XYZ file of C-alpha atoms in Angstrom:
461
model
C 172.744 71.007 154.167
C 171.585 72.582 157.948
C 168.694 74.861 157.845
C 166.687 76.385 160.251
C 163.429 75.470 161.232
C 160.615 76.677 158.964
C 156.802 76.148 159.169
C 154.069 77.710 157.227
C 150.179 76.869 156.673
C 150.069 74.351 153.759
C 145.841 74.251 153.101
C 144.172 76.906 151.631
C 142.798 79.762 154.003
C 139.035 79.641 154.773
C 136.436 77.318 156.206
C 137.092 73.788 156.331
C 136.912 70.501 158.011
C 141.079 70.321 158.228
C 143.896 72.754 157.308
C 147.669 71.320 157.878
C 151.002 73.454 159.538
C 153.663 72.153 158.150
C 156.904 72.042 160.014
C 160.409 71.258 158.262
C 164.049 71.784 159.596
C 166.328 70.201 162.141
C 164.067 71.426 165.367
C 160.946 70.469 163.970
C 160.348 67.364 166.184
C 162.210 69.871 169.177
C 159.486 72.226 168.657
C 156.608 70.401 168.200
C 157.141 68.554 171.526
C 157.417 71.702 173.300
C 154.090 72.283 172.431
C 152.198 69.172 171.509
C 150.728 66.711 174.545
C 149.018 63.591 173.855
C 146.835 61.625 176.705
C 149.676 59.619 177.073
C 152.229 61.988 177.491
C 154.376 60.558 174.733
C 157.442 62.562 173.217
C 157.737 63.033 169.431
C 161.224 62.550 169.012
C 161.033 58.763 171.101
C 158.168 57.899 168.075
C 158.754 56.028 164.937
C 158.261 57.926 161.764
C 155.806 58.174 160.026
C 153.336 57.936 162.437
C 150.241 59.982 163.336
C 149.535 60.913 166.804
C 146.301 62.734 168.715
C 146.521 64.918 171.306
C 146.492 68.978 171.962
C 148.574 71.964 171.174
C 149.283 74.019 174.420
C 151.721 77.172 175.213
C 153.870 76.141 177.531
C 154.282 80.106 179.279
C 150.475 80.199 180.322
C 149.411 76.398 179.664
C 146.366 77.213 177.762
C 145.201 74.452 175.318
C 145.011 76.028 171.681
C 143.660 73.433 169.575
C 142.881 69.758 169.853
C 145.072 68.015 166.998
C 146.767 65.291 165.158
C 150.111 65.187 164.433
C 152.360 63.253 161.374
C 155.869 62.883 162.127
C 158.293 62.319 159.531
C 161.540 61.978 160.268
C 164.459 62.346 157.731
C 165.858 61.711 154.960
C 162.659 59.757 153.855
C 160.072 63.265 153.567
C 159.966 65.977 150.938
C 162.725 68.219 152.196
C 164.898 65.177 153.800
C 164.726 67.186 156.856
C 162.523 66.015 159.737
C 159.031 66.957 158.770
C 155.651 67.543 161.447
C 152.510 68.303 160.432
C 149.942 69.722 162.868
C 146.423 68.259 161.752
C 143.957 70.870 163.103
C 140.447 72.227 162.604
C 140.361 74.534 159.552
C 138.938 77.962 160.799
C 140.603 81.030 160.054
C 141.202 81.877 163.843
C 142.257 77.625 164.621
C 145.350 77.744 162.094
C 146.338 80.796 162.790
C 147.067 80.425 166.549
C 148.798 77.147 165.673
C 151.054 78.684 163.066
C 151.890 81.822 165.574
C 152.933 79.071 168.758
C 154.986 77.155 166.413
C 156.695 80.418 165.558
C 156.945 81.785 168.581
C 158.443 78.307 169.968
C 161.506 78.884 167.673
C 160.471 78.388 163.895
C 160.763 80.563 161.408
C 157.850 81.375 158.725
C 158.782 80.051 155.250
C 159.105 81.773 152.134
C 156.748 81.136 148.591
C 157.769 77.346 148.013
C 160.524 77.455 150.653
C 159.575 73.551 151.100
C 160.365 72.544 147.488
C 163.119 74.572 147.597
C 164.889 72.531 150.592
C 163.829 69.322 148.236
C 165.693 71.008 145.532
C 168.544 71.974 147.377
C 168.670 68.446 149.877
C 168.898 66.379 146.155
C 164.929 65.242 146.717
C 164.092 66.591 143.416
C 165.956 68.318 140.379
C 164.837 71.894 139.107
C 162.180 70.687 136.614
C 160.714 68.139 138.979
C 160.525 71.341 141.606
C 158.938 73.220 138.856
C 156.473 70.698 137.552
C 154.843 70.406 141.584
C 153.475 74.459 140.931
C 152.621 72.918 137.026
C 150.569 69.755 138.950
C 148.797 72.545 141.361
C 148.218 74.849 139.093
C 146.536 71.827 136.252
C 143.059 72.675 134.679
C 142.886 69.390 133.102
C 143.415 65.667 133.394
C 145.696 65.721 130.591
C 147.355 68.509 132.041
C 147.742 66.828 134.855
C 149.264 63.725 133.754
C 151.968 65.787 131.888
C 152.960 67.533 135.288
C 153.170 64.244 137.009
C 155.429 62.847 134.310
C 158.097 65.282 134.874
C 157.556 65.618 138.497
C 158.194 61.683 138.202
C 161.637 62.624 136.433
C 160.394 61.613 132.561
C 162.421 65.183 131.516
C 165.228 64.970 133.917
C 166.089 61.577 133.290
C 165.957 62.188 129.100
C 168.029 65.473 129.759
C 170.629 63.489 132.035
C 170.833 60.948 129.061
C 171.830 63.539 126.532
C 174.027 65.474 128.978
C 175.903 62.301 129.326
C 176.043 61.757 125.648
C 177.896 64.859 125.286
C 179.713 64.064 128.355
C 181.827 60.995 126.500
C 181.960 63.102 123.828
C 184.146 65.665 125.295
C 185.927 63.508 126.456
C 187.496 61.893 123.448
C 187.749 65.568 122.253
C 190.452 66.011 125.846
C 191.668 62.815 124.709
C 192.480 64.675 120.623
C 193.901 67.643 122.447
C 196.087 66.232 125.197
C 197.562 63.519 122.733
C 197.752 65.476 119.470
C 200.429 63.035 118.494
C 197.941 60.542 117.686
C 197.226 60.722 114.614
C 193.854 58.330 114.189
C 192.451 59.887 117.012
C 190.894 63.130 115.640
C 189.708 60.929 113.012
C 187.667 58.630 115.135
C 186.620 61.840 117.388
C 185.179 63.442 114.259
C 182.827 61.339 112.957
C 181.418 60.366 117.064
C 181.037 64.264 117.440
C 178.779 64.139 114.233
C 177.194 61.039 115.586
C 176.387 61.905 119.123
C 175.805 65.586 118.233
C 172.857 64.818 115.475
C 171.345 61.982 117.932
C 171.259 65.046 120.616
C 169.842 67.366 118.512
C 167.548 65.561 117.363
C 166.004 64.378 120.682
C 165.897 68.155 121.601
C 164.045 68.527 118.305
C 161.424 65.695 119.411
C 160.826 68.105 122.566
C 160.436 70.927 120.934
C 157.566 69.351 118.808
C 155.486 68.391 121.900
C 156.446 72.167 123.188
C 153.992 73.893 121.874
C 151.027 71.426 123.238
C 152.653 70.893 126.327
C 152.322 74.867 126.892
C 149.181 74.966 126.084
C 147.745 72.181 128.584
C 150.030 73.774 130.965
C 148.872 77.851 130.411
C 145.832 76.899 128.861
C 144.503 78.691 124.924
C 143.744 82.281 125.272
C 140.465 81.995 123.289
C 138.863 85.134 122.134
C 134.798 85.061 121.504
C 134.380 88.116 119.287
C 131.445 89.151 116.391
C 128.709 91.757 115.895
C 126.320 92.682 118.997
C 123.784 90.522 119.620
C 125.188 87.473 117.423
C 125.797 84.809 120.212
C 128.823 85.585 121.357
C 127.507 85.145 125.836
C 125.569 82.433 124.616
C 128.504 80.526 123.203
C 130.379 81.175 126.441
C 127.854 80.339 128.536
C 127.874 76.465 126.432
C 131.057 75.876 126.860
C 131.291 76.555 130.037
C 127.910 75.248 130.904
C 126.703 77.580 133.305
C 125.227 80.961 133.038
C 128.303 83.250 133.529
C 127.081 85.837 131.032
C 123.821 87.719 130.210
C 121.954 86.881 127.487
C 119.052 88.938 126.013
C 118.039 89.936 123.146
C 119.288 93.738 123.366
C 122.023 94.242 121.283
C 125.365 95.899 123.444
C 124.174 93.869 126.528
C 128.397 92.625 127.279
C 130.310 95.990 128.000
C 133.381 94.328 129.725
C 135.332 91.398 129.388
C 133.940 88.073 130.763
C 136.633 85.398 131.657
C 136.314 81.835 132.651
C 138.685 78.638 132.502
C 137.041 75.514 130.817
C 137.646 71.846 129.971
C 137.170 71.096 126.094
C 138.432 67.767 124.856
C 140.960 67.905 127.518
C 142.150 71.121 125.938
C 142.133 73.786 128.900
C 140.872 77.275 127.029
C 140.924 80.652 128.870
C 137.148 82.167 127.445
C 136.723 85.940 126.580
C 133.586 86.879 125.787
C 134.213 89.891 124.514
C 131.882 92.778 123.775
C 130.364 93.233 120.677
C 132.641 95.014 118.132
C 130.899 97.904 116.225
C 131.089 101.349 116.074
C 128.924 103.212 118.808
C 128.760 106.003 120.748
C 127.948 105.089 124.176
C 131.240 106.002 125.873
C 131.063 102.673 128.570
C 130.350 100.013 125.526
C 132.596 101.769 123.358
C 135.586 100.908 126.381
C 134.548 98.033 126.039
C 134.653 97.516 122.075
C 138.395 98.861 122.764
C 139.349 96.074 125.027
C 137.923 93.328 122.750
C 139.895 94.751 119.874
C 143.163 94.511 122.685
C 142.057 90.823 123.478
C 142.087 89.601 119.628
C 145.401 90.841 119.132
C 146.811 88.602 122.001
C 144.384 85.628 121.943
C 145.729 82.179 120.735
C 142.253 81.392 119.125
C 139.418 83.177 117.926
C 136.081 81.820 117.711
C 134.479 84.550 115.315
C 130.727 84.344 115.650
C 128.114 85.762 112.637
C 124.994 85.032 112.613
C 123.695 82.707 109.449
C 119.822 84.232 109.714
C 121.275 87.984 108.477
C 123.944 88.968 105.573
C 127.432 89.642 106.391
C 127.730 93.237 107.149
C 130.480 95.653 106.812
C 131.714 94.880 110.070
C 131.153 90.817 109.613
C 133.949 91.441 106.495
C 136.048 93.699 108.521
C 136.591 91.212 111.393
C 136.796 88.240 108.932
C 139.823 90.028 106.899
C 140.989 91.343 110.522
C 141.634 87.633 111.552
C 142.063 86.328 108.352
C 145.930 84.693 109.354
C 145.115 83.912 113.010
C 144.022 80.571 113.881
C 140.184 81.270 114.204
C 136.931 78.936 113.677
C 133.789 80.832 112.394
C 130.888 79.851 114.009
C 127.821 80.406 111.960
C 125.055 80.711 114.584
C 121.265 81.047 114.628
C 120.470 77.868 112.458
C 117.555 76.924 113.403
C 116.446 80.861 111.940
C 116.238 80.939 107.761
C 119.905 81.114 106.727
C 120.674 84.065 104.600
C 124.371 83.996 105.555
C 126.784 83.161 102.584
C 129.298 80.763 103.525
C 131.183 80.501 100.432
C 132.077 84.089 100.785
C 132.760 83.671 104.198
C 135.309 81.001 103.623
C 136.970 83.141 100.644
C 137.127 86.140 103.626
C 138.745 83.738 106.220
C 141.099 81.451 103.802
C 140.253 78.335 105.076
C 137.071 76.318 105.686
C 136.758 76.453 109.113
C 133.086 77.003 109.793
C 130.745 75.391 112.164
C 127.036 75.820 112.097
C 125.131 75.820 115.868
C 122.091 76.834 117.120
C 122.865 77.701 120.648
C 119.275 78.434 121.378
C 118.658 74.817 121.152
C 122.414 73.427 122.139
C 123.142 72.326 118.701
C 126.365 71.953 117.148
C 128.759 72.566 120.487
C 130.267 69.192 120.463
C 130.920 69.825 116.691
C 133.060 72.720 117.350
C 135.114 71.474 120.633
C 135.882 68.770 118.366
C 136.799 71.307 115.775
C 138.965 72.933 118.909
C 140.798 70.151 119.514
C 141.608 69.042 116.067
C 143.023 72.361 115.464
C 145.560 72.180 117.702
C 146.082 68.060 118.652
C 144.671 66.892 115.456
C 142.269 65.527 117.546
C 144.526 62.914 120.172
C 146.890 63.529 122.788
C 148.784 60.984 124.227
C 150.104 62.250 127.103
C 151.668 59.133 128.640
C 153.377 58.001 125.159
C 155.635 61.283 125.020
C 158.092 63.562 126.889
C 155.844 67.217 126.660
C 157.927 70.186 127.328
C 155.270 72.838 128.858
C 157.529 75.311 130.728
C 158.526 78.242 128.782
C 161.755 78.468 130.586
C 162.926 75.072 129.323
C 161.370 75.275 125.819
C 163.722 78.691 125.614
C 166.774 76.383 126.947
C 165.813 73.862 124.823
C 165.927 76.391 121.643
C 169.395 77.793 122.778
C 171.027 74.102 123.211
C 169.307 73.107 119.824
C 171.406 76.063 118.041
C 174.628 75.564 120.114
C 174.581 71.439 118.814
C 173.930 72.444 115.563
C 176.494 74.655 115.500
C 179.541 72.275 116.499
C 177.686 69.628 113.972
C 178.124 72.287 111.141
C 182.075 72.757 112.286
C 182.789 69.279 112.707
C 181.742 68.742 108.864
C 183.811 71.672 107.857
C 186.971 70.499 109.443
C 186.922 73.109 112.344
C 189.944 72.356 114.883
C 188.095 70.144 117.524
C 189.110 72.439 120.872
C 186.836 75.379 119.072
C 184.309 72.982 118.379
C 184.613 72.081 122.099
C 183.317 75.200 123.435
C 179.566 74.700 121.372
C 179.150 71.020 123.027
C 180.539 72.243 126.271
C 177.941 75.528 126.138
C 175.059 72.906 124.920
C 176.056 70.668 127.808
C 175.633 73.490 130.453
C 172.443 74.877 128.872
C 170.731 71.324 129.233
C 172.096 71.245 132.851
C 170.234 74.855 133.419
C 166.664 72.746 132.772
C 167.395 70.000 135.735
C 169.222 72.827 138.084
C 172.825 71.490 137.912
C 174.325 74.624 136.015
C 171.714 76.548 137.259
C 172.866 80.547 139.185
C 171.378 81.028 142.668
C 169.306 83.812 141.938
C 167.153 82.279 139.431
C 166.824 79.646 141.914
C 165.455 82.557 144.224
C 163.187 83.916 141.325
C 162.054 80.447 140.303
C 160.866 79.402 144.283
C 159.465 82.948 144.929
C 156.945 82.037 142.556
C 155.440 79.248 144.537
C 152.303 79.831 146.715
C 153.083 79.862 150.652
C 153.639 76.703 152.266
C 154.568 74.936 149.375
């Protein structure tokens, strides 16, 4: 396909030693030889590819020199748009990569939209739709594990599974053209039959493998909204504050000290949780902490995992039961803090409150009993391993929901093959499961969620 010529600022803004200008379209070697002049006075376009070459940036209307550089010149197909591809090397000030990025525009190219780039991959047959997808997943990774999942499908693990099924159902359409056009044959509907059955259940259930590995593979990619609530004064910052192993929340002994929400991103077991310390949940009426007891109540309801915090050196309270019956069917782990105080805490009643025996004792005072409950973490929702490399994870919620769809439609034409349903009716379920896989790789894909997908992207990408 012919584009025009599109260039953005691919580094992050802000101080640094380097930021990159990336510049991708037919006119991209054109344009950067208008501008770019090495001691040598070599031309871009008479240079092998993939090569790097020093020199400056200078407009050519007033000849002023506007930053020393280095330039990489890729030429196509072999880049990540297969277009020809220049990137100016230059110093990474604010003011530096901005008057690059504004001569290369004003020399003819045009600034790129959000993930323009991986778009023109897309597009130019470089990648499929979940490989395009899975290059925001691998920026975006909070963990190793994370990380190795996004590289697996960027490295085609998904597409190439998906393409395997898609052909699967592929030859078996086509001995269901073969039962309509020659209806005369009387042996063939009963060989297509029982190879509908056979390559419909082998389909469904490698969707049903995915979907198992769905539900981890969205969390490592989104991360576990994890909810720190309890009484005032319990633990609740100091908790935070362990896991994330810096000081990101006050601690003190005045009860009501959090009146907001606290967030923070952290590593546990490889398991990427999104922390909210929450403010202490009670009854109070100091107008500021009592907003702020009404957003922790908000955050429960929509967190993934509570970690419900009491503290074993007092009784449980009326507001200890109330939260323990309030999260009662959620996925929560009590931690019993304050061990290293006398325990008067009962934790046989706490365990008939909660329904399961889910309890870990700490004293955070003196780092005790942390590792106990990221392992606890972890177990809870990998049963403690995750083999990342060993299995195809599914982590983007637009496939999972394509996946779920092409699931039913499968099992549908399963169900009327076994009933005797006329094979051209049973078509259309194989033939809708066949385009619903093809919406996960892009081939069946419409052009505006194309659009919707890339605008997504950050800029430059």
């Amino acid at each position: 396909m012919n584009f025009d010529t599109i260039a953005a600022i691919s580094t992050p803004m802000g101080e640094g030693a380097i930021a990159i200008v990336r510049i991708s379209g037919d006119e991209a070697v054109q344009i950067a030889d208008r501008v770019f002049k090495s001691p040598s006075n070599k031309k871009l376009v008479n240079e092998k590819t993939h090569t790097i070459h020093y020199g400056h940036l200078v407009d050519p209307s007033s000849s002023e020199v506007i930053e020393e550089v280095m330039v990489s010149l890729m030429k196509a197909p072999k880049t990540f748009t297969r277009e020809d591809v220049v990137e100016v090397n230059c110093h990474g000030g604010l003011v530096a990569v901005k008057r690059v990025l504004q001569l290369i525009l004003k020399e003819g190219a045009r600034l790129a939209e959000p993930g323009e780039f991986t778009k023109r991959a897309f597009l130019n047959g470089r990648v499929d739709l979940s490989q395009a997808e899975a290059v925001m997943d691998l920026i975006r990774a909070k963990t190793d594990r994370a990380m190795n999942v996004a590289l697996n499908q960027m490295d085609g693990k998904l597409s190439r599974l998906v393409t395997e099924l898609r052909q699967a159902l592929l030859e078996t359409l086509a001995q269901v053209e073969v039962n309509i056009d020659y209806p005369e044959y009387d042996d063939v509907e009963e060989v297509t039959i029982p190879l509908m059955i056979e390559k419909g259940t082998w389909v469904k259930d490698e969707i049903s493998k995915l979907l198992k590995t769905s539900s981890q593979g969205k969390i490592l990619r989104d991360g576990l909204s994890t909810a720190i609530i309890g009484r005032p004064n319990v633990g609740k910052s100091s908790l935070l504050n362990s896991l994330v192993q810096e000081n990101k929340a006050i601690v003190t002994h005045i009860a009501g000290t959090t009146r907001d929400i606290i967030e923070e991103y952290v590593n546990v077991r490889g398991v990427p949780l999104r922390l909210v310390d929450t403010a202490g949940i009670r009854e109070t009426e100091d107008i500021v902490e009592r907003i702020g007891v009404n957003k922790s109540r908000q955050v429960l309801k929509e967190a993934d995992l509570i970690l419900l915090v009491l503290n074993s050196s007092e009784e449980l309270s009326e507001e200890d039961i109330r939260l323990l019956e309030t999260v009662a069917n959620m996925d929560t782990i009590v931690v019993s803090n304050k061990t290293d105080l006398p325990q008067k805490l009962d934790l046989e009643k706490v365990r008939e409150l909660l329904g399961k025996d889910k309890i870990i004792t700490t004293s955070l005072l003196k780092d005790e009993g942390v590792d106990d409950l990221e392992e606890a973490i972890a177990d809870l929702f990998f049963e403690g391993t995750l083999e990342t490399s060993d299995l195809t994870y599914v982590s983007n919620a637009r496939h999972i929901a394509l996946l779920h769809n092409a699931f039913k439609t499968i099992e549908d034409a399963i169900s009327a093959a076994k009933e005797g349903v006329p094979v051209d009716m049973i078509q259309i379920d194989v033939i809708r499961t066949w385009e619903i896989l093809g919406e996960i790789v892009g081939d069946t894909v419409q052009e505006s969620l194309i659009n919707q997908l890339f605008s997504q992207f950050c800029l430059g990408k």
